[in-house]
Short mmCIF file of C-alpha atoms in Angstrom, two decimals:
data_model
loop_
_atom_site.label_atom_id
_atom_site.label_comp_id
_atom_site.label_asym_id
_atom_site.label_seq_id
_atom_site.Cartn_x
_atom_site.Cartn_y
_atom_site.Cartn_z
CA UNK A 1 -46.81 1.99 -18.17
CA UNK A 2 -48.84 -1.06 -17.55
CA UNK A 3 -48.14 -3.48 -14.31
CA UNK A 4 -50.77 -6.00 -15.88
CA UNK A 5 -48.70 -8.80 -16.87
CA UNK A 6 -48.66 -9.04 -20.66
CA UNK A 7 -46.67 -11.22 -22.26
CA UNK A 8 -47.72 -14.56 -23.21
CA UNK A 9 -44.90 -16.44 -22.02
CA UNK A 10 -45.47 -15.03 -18.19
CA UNK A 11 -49.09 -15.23 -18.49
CA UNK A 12 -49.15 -19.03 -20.03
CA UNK A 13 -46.71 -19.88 -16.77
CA UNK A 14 -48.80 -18.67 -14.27
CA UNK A 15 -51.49 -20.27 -15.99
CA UNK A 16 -49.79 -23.30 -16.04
CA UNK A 17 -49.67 -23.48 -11.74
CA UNK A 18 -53.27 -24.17 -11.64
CA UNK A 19 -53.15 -27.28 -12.97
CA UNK A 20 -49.90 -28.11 -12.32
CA UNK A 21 -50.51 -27.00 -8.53
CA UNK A 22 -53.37 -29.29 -8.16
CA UNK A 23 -50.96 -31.97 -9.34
CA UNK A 24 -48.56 -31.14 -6.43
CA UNK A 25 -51.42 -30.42 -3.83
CA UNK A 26 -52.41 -33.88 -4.78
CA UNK A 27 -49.08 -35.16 -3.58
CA UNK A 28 -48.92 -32.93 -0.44
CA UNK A 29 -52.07 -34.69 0.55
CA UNK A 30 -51.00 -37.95 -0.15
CA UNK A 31 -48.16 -37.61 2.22
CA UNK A 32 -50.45 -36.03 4.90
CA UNK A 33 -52.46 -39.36 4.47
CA UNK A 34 -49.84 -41.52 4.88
CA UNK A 35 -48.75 -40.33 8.79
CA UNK A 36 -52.37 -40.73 9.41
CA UNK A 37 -54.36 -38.02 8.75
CA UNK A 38 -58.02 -38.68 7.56
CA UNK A 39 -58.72 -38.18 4.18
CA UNK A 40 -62.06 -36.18 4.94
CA UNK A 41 -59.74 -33.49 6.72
CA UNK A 42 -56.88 -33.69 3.94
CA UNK A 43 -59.38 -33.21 1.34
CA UNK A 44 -61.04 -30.55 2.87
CA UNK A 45 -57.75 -29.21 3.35
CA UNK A 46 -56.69 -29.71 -0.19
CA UNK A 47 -59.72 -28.00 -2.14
CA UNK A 48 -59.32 -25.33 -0.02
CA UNK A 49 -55.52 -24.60 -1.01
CA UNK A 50 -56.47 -25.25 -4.78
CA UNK A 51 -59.70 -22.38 -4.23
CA UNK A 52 -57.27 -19.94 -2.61
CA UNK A 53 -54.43 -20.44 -5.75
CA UNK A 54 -57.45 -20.00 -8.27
CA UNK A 55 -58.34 -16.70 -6.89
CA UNK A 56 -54.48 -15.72 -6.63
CA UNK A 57 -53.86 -16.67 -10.19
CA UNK A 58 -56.79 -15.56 -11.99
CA UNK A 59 -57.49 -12.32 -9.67
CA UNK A 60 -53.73 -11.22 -10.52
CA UNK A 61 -53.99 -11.92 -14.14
CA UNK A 62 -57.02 -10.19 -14.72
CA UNK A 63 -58.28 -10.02 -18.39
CA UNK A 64 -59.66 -13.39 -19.87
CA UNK A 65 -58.56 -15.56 -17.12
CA UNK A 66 -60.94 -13.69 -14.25
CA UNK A 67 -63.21 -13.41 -16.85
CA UNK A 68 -63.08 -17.16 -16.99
CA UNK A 69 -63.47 -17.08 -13.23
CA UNK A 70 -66.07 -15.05 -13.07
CA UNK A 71 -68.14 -17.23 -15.03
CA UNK A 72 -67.34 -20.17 -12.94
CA UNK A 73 -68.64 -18.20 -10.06
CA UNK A 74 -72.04 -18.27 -11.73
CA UNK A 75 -72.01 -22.35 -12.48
CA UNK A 76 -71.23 -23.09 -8.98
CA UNK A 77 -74.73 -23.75 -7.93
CA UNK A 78 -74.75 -26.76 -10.61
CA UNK A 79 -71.77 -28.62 -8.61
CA UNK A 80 -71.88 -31.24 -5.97
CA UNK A 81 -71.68 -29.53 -2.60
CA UNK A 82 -68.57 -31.74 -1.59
CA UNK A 83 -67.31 -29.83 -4.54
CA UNK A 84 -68.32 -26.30 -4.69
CA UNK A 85 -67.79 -25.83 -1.19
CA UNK A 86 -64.39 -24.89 -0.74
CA UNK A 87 -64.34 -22.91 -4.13
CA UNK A 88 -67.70 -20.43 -3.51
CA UNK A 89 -66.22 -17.90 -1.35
CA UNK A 90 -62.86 -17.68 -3.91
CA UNK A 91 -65.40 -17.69 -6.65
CA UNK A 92 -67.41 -15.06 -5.29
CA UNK A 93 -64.72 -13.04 -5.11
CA UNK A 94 -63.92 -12.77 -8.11
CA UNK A 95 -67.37 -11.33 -8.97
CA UNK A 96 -66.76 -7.86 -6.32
CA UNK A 97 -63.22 -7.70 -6.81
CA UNK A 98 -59.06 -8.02 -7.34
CA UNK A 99 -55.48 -7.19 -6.77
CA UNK A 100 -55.91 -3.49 -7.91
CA UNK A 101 -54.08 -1.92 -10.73
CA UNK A 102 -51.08 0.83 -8.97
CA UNK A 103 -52.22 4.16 -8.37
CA UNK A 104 -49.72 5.65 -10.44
CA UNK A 105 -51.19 3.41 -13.84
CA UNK A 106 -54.23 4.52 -12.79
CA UNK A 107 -53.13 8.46 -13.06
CA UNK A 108 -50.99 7.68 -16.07
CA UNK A 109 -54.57 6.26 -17.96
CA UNK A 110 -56.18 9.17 -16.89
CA UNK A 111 -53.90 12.22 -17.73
CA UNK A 112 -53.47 10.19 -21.42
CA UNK A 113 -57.09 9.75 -22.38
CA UNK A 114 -58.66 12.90 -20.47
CA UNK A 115 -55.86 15.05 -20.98
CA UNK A 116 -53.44 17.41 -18.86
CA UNK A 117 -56.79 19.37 -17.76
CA UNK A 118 -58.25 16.08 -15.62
CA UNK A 119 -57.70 17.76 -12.39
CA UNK A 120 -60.56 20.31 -12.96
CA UNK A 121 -63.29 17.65 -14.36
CA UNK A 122 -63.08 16.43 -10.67
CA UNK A 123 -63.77 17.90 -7.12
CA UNK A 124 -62.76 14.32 -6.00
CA UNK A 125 -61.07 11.56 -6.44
CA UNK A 126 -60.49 8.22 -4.38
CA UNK A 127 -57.33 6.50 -5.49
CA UNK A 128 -58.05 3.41 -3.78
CA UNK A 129 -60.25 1.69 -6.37
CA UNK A 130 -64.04 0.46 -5.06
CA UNK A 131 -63.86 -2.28 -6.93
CA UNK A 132 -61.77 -4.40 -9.09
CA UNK A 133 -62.65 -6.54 -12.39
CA UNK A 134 -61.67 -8.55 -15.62
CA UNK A 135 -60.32 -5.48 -17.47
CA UNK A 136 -60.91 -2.34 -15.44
CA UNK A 137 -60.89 -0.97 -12.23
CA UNK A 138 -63.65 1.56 -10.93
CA UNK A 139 -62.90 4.99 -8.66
CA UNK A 140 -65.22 6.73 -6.44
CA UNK A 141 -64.68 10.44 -7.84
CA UNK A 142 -66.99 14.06 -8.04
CA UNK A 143 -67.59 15.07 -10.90
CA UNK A 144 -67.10 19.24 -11.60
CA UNK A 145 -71.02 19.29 -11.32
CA UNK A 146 -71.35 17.88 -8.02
CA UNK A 147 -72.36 14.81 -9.12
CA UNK A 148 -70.88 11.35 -7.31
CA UNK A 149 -69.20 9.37 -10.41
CA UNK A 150 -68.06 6.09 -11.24
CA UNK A 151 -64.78 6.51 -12.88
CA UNK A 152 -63.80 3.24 -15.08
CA UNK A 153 -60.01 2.87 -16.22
CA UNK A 154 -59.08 -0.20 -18.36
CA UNK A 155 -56.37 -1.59 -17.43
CA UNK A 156 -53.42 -1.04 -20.18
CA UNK A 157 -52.72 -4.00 -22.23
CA UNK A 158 -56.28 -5.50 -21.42
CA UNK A 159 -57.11 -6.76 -24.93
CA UNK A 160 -53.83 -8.51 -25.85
CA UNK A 161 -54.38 -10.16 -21.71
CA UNK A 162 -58.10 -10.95 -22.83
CA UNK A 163 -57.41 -12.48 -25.97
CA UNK A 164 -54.02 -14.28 -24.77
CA UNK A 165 -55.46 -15.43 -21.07
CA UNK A 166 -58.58 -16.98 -23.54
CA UNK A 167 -56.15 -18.82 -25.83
CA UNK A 168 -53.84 -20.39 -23.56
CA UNK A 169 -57.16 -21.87 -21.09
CA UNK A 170 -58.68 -23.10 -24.13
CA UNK A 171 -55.48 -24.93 -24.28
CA UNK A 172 -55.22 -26.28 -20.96
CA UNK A 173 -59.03 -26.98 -20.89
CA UNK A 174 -58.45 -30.89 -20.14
CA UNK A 175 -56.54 -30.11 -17.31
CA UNK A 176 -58.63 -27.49 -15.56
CA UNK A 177 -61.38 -29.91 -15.71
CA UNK A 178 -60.59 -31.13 -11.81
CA UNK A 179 -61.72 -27.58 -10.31
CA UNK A 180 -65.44 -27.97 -12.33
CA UNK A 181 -65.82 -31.31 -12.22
CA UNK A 182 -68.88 -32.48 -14.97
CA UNK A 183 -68.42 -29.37 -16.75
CA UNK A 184 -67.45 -29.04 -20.48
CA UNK A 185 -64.79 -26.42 -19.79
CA UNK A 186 -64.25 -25.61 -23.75
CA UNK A 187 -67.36 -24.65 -25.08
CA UNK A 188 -67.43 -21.93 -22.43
CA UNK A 189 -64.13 -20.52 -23.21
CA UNK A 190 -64.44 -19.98 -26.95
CA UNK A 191 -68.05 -18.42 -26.62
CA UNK A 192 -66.23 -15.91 -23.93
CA UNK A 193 -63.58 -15.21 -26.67
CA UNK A 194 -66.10 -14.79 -29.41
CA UNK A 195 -67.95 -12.43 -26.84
CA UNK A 196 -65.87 -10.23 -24.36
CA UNK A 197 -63.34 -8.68 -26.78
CA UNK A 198 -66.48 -6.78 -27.21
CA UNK A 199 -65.66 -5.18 -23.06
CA UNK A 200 -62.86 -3.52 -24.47
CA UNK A 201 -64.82 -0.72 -26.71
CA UNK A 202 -66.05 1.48 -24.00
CA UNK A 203 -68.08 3.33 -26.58
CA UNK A 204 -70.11 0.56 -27.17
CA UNK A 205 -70.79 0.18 -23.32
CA UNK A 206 -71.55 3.69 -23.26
CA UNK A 207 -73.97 3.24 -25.83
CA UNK A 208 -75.80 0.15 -23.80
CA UNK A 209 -75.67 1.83 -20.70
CA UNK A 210 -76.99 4.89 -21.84
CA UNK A 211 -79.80 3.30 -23.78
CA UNK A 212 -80.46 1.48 -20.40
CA UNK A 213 -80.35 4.67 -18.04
CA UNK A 214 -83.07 5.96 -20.69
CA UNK A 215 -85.68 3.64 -20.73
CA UNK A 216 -85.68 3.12 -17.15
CA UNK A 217 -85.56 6.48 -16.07
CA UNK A 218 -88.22 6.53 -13.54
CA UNK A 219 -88.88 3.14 -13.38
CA UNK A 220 -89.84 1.91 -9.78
CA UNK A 221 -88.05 -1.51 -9.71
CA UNK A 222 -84.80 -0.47 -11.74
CA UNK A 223 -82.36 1.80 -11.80
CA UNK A 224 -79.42 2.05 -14.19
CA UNK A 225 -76.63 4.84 -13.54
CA UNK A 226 -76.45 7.38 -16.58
CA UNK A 227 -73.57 8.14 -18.77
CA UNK A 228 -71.32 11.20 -17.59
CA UNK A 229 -68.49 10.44 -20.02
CA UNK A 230 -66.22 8.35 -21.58
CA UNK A 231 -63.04 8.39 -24.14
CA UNK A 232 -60.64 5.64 -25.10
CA UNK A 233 -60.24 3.35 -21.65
CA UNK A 234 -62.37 5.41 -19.66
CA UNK A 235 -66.02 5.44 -18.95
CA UNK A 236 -67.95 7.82 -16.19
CA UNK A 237 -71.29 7.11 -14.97
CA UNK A 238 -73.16 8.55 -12.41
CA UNK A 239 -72.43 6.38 -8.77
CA UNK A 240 -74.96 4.13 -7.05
CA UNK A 241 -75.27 2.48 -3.71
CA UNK A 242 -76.47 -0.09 -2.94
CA UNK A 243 -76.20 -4.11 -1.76
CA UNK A 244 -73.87 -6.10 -3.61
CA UNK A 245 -75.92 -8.84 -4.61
CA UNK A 246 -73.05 -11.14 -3.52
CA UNK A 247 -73.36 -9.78 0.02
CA UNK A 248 -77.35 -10.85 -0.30
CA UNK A 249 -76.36 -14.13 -1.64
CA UNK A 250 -74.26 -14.95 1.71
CA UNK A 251 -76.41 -12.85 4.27
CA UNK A 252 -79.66 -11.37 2.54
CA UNK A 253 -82.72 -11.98 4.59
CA UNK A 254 -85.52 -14.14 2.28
CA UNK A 255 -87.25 -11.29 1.75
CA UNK A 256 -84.27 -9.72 0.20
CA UNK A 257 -83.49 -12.82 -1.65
CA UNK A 258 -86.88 -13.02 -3.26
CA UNK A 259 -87.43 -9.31 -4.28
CA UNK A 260 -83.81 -9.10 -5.73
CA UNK A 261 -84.58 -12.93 -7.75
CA UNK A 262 -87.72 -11.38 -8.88
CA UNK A 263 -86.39 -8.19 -10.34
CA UNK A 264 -83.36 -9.74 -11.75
CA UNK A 265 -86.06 -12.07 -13.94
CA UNK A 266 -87.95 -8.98 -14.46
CA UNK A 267 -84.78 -7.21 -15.75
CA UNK A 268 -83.52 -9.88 -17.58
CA UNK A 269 -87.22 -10.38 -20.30
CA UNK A 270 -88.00 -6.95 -19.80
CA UNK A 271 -84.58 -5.12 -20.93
CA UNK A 272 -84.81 -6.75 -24.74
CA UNK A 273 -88.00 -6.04 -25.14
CA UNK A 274 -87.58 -2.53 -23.68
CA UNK A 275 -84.35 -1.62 -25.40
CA UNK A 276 -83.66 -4.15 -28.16
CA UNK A 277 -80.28 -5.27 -25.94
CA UNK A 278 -79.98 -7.65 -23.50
CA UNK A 279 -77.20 -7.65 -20.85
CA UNK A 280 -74.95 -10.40 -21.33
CA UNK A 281 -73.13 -10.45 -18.28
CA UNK A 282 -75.73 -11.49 -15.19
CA UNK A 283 -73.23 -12.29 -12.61
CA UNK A 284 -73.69 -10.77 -8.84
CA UNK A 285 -70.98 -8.16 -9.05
CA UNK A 286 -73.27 -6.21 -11.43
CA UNK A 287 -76.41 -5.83 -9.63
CA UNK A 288 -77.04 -3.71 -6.21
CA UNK A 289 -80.07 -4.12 -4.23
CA UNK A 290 -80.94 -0.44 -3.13
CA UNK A 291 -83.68 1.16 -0.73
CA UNK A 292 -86.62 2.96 -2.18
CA UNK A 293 -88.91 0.68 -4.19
CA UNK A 294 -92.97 0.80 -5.20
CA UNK A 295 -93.84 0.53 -1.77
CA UNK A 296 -91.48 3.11 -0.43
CA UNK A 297 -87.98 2.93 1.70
CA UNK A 298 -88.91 -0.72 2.83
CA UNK A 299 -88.62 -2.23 -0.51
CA UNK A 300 -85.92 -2.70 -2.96
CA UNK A 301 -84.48 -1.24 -6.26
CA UNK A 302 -82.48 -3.24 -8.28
CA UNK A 303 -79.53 -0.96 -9.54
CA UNK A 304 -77.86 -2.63 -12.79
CA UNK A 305 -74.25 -1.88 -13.69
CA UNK A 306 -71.46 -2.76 -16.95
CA UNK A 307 -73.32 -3.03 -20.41
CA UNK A 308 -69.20 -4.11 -21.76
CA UNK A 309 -71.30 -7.34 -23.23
CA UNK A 310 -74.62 -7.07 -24.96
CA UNK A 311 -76.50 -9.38 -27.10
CA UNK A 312 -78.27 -6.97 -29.67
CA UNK A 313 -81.91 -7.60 -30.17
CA UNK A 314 -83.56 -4.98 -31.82
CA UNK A 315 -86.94 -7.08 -32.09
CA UNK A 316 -86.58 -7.98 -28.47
CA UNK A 317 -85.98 -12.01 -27.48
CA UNK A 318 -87.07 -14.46 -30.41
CA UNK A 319 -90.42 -14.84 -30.35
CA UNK A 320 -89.38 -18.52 -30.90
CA UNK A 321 -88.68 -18.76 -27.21
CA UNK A 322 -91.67 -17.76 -26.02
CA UNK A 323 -93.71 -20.32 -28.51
CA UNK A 324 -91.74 -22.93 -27.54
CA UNK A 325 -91.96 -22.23 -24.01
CA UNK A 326 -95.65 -22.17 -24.13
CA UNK A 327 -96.24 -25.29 -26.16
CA UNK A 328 -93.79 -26.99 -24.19
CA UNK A 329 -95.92 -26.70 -21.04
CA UNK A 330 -99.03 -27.44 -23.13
CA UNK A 331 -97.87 -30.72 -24.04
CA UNK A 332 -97.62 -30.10 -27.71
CA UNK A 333 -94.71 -32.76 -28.51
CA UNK A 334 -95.17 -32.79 -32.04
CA UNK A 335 -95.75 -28.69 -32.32
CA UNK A 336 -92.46 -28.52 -30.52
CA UNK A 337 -89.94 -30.31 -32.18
CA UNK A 338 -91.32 -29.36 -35.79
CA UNK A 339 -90.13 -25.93 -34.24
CA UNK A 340 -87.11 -26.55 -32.96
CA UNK A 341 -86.09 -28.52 -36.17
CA UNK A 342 -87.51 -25.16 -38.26
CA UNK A 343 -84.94 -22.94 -35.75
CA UNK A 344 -81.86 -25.23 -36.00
CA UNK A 345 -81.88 -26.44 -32.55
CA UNK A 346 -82.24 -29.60 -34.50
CA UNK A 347 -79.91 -30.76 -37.32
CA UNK A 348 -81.60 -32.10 -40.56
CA UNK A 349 -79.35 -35.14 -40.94
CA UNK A 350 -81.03 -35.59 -37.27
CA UNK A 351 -84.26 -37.62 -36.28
CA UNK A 352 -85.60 -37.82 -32.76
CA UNK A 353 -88.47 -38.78 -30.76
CA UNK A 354 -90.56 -35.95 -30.39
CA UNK A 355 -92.02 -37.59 -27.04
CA UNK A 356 -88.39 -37.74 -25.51
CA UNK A 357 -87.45 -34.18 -26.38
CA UNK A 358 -90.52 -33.47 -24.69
CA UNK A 359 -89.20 -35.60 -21.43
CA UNK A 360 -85.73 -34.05 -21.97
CA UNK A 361 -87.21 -30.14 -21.89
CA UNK A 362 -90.44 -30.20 -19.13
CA UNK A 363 -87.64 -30.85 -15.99
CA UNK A 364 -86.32 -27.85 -17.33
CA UNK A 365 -88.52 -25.52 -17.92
CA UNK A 366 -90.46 -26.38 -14.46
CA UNK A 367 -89.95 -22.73 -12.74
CA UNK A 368 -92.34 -21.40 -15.58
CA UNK A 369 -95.01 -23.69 -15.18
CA UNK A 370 -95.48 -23.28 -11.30
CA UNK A 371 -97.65 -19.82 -10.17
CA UNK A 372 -94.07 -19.19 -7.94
CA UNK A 373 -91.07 -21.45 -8.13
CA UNK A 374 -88.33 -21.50 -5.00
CA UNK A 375 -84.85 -21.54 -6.99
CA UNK A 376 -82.05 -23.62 -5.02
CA UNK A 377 -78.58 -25.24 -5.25
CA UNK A 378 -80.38 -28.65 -5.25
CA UNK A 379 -82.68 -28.55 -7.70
CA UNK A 380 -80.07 -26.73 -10.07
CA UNK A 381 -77.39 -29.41 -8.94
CA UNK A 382 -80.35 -32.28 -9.74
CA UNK A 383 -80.58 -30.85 -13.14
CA UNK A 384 -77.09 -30.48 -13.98
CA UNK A 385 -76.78 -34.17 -12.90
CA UNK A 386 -79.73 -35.49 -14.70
CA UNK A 387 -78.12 -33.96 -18.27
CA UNK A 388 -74.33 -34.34 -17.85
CA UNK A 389 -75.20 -38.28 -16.79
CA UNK A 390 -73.71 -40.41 -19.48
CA UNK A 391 -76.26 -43.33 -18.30
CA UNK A 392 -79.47 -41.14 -19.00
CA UNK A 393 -81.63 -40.42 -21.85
CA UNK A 394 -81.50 -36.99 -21.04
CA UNK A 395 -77.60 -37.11 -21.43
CA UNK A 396 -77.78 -38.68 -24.91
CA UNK A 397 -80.88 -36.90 -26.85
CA UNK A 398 -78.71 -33.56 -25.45
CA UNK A 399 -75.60 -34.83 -27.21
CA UNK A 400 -77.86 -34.42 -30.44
CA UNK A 401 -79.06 -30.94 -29.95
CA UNK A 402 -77.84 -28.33 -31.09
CA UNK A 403 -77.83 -24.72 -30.40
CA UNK A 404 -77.65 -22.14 -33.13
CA UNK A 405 -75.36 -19.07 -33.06
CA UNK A 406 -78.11 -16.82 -33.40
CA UNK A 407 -79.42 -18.31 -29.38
CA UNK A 408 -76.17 -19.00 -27.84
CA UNK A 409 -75.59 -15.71 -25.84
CA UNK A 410 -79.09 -15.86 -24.88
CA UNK A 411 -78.70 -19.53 -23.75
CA UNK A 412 -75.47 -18.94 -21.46
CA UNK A 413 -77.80 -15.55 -20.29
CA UNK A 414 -80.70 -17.92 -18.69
CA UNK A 415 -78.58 -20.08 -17.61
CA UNK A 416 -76.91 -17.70 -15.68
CA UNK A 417 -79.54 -16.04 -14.41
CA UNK A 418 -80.94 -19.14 -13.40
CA UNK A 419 -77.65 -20.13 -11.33
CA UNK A 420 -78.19 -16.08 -9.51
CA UNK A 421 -81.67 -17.21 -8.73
CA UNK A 422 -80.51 -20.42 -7.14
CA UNK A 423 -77.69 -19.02 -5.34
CA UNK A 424 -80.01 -16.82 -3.99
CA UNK A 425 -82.46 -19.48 -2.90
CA UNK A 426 -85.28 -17.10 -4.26
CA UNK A 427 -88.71 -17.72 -4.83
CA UNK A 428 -90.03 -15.99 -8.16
CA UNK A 429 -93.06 -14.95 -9.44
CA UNK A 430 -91.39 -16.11 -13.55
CA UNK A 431 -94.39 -16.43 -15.03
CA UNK A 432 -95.76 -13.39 -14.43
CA UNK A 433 -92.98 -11.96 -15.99
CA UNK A 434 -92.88 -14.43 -19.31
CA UNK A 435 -96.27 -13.29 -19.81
CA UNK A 436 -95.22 -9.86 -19.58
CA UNK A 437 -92.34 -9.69 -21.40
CA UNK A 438 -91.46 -12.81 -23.43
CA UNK A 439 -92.51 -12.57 -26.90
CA UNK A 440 -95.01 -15.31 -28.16
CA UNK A 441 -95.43 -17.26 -24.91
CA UNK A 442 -99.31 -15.65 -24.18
CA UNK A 443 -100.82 -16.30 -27.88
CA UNK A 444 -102.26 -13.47 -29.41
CA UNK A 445 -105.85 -13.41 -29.50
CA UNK A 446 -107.30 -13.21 -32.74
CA UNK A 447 -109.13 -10.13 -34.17
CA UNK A 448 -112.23 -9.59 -34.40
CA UNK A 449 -112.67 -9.82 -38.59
CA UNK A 450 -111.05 -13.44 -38.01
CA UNK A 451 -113.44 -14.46 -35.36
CA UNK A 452 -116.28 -12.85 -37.62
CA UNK A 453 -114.93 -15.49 -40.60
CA UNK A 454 -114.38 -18.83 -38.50
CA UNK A 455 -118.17 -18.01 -37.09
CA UNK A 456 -119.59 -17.47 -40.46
#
């Protein structure tokens, strides 16, 4: 039934052409060097040819490998522009869409998991698919209660493709390391295969979604569709228009740019605190910017879609964060470490200079220290280059961090977020919304029996 290729042998060779395509690219532009070409235009040429094969590949495999691709997309800002150039728009699209899945799969999914009766639960349905992802396609449909649905299908075979695509680019890690250039390819492909499987239990996503469509019923800045239904492979939610953050990323005026950065910071400290879960997958194909905000049609909505992977916080973020954060900015070198050896984040066969981490964190943290902060490619690219410099100090003390499991999905969760806001060239309010959200970064006050003891 399935047309997603499955096997691990056919998957592992087409795999296997990105690097090995690069390698015979690199040839091709040799020779168009050598009857005098210019090596500004070959290049040029070349990276292009080598963006266009990436989406190919990893758009018709699907599962782990667009996964992997869609991540990428995100980490783009941190690249050189020589470098990220050619690759952004094939990136990008891998974050709105890909080769769909045949209509006649698509029918076959449905008429297994909703059952011979399907026709009647709709009034419509659009084969052609609206958009495309890592391991599931979504339909434009009516439900039988008038309502406009999103109709998710998962793509048959998606969770052996997931789990294969994941192993075999772990394995060829070294040699994708031309197309991100300064980027530690592994570490970012086993925490998406400790992470994603999780996409393939649509009763879980259900579960986040719904939780989600809850709490912010009625909010004024966010909207999340509700649940409709879902069974094994397929998940309805109510449908949403909107902006495609991607399209606001390439032609959003600034003041769409900055009202869609400063929601997506709201979204991201307020949802944990809000609904104990934190959505774990803040790339531009799941956010729409939509009409209707505080201030009426003329402002913005941001509309939030796919819960697949959540980070489960049922206290809300870490306090720990938040302390941190603050004492950070304060200056408090010795405050801060003690902490951050307490957490993990450093070993105890470990001893640093409490003064350097100090150095190593402030560039950092700067957006949160500012009243407003303007996000860009360049200062994300300047501190991308400032930590993955072997020469720096900030390149070695980071070699001797460490992060704990416990904070890793909310690590690669700001750091995505961050590389949204920066692709977006926004300029965000953050702090306002640390303070309003982020556990232990305003310190309580103390009450009034303690302030009654201290003055007696």
């Amino acid at each position: 039934m399935s047309d997603l290729p499955r096997k691990a042998v056919t998957r592992t060779a087409k795999l296997a052409a990105l690097p090995l395509g690069i390698a015979g690219r690199a040839t091709w532009g040799f020779g168009k060097r050598i009857v005098g070409e210019s090596a500004e235009l070959v290049g040029r040429e070349l990276q292009q040819r080598t963006a266009d094969q990436l989406f190919k590949v990893l758009g018709e495999l699907k599962g782990g490998a667009m996964k992997f691709g869609q991540a990428l997309s995100v980490f783009e800002s941190a690249l050189p522009e020589e470098v990220a150039g050619p690759y952004r728009a094939a990136l990008t699209k891998l974050q709105e869409a890909a080769p769909p899945m045949p209509t006649r799969t698509v029918h076959a999914v449905l008429e297994e998991r909703l059952g011979e009766g399907r026709h009647e639960l709709f009034l419509e349905f659009e084969d052609k698919p609206a958009a495309a992802a890592s391991i599931g396609q979504v339909h434009r449909g009516v439900w039988h209660d008038g309502r406009e649905v999103a109709v998710k299908v998962q793509y048959p075979g998606a969770g052996e493709a997931l789990l294969s695509d994941l192993n075999q680019l772990s394995r060829f890690s070294r040699l994708l390391g031309p197309l991100i250039p300064g980027m530690d390819i592994k570490p970012l492909i086993t925490e998406l295969k400790d992470r994603v499987s999780e996409e393939l239990d649509y009763g879980l996503e259900a579960q986040a979604q719904q939780a989600h469509a809850e709490e912010f019923t009625d909010d004024p800045d966010v909207i999340v569709p509700q649940v409709v239904h879902q069974s094994d492979q397929v998940l309805i939610t109510e449908w949403i228009d909107g902006i495609p953050l991607s399209e606001i990323i390439s032609d959003g005026s600034q003041e769409q740019r900055d009202r869609a950065g400063q929601l997506l910071a709201r979204f991201l400290f307020s949802g944990p605190a809000r609904t104990g879960l934190l959505h774990a997958d803040p790339h531009p194909g799941n956010f729409r910017l939509l009409p209707g905000g505080p201030d009426g049609e003329d402002d913005w909505r941001l509309g939030v879609l796919d819960f697949g992977t959540v980070d489960r916080l049922p206290g809300g973020l870490p306090a720990t964060i938040g302390e941190s954060l603050r004492m950070t900015l304060d200056g408090e070198a010795e405050a801060v470490y003690e902490l951050l050896c307490v957490e993990g984040f450093v070993k105890k066969t470990i001893e640093l200079d409490p003064d350097a981490v100090l150095d190593y964190l402030l560039p950092i943290i700067e957006p949160a220290e500012a009243e407003e902060f303007t996000f860009s490619r360049g200062w994300m690219r300047s501190q991308a280059a400032r930590i993955a410099d072997p020469r720096s100090p900030a390149y070695q003390l980071g070699k001797q961090l460490n992060l704990p499991p416990a904070y890793l999905l909310i690590h690669r969760v700001t750091l995505s977020t961050i590389g949204v806001l920066c692709q977006l060239g926004a300029t965000v309010r953050l702090r306002d919304e640390l303070e309003e959200w982020l556990p232990g970064f305003v310190p309580e006050d103390p009450v009034d029996g303690e302030d009654a003891v201290a003055e007696a």
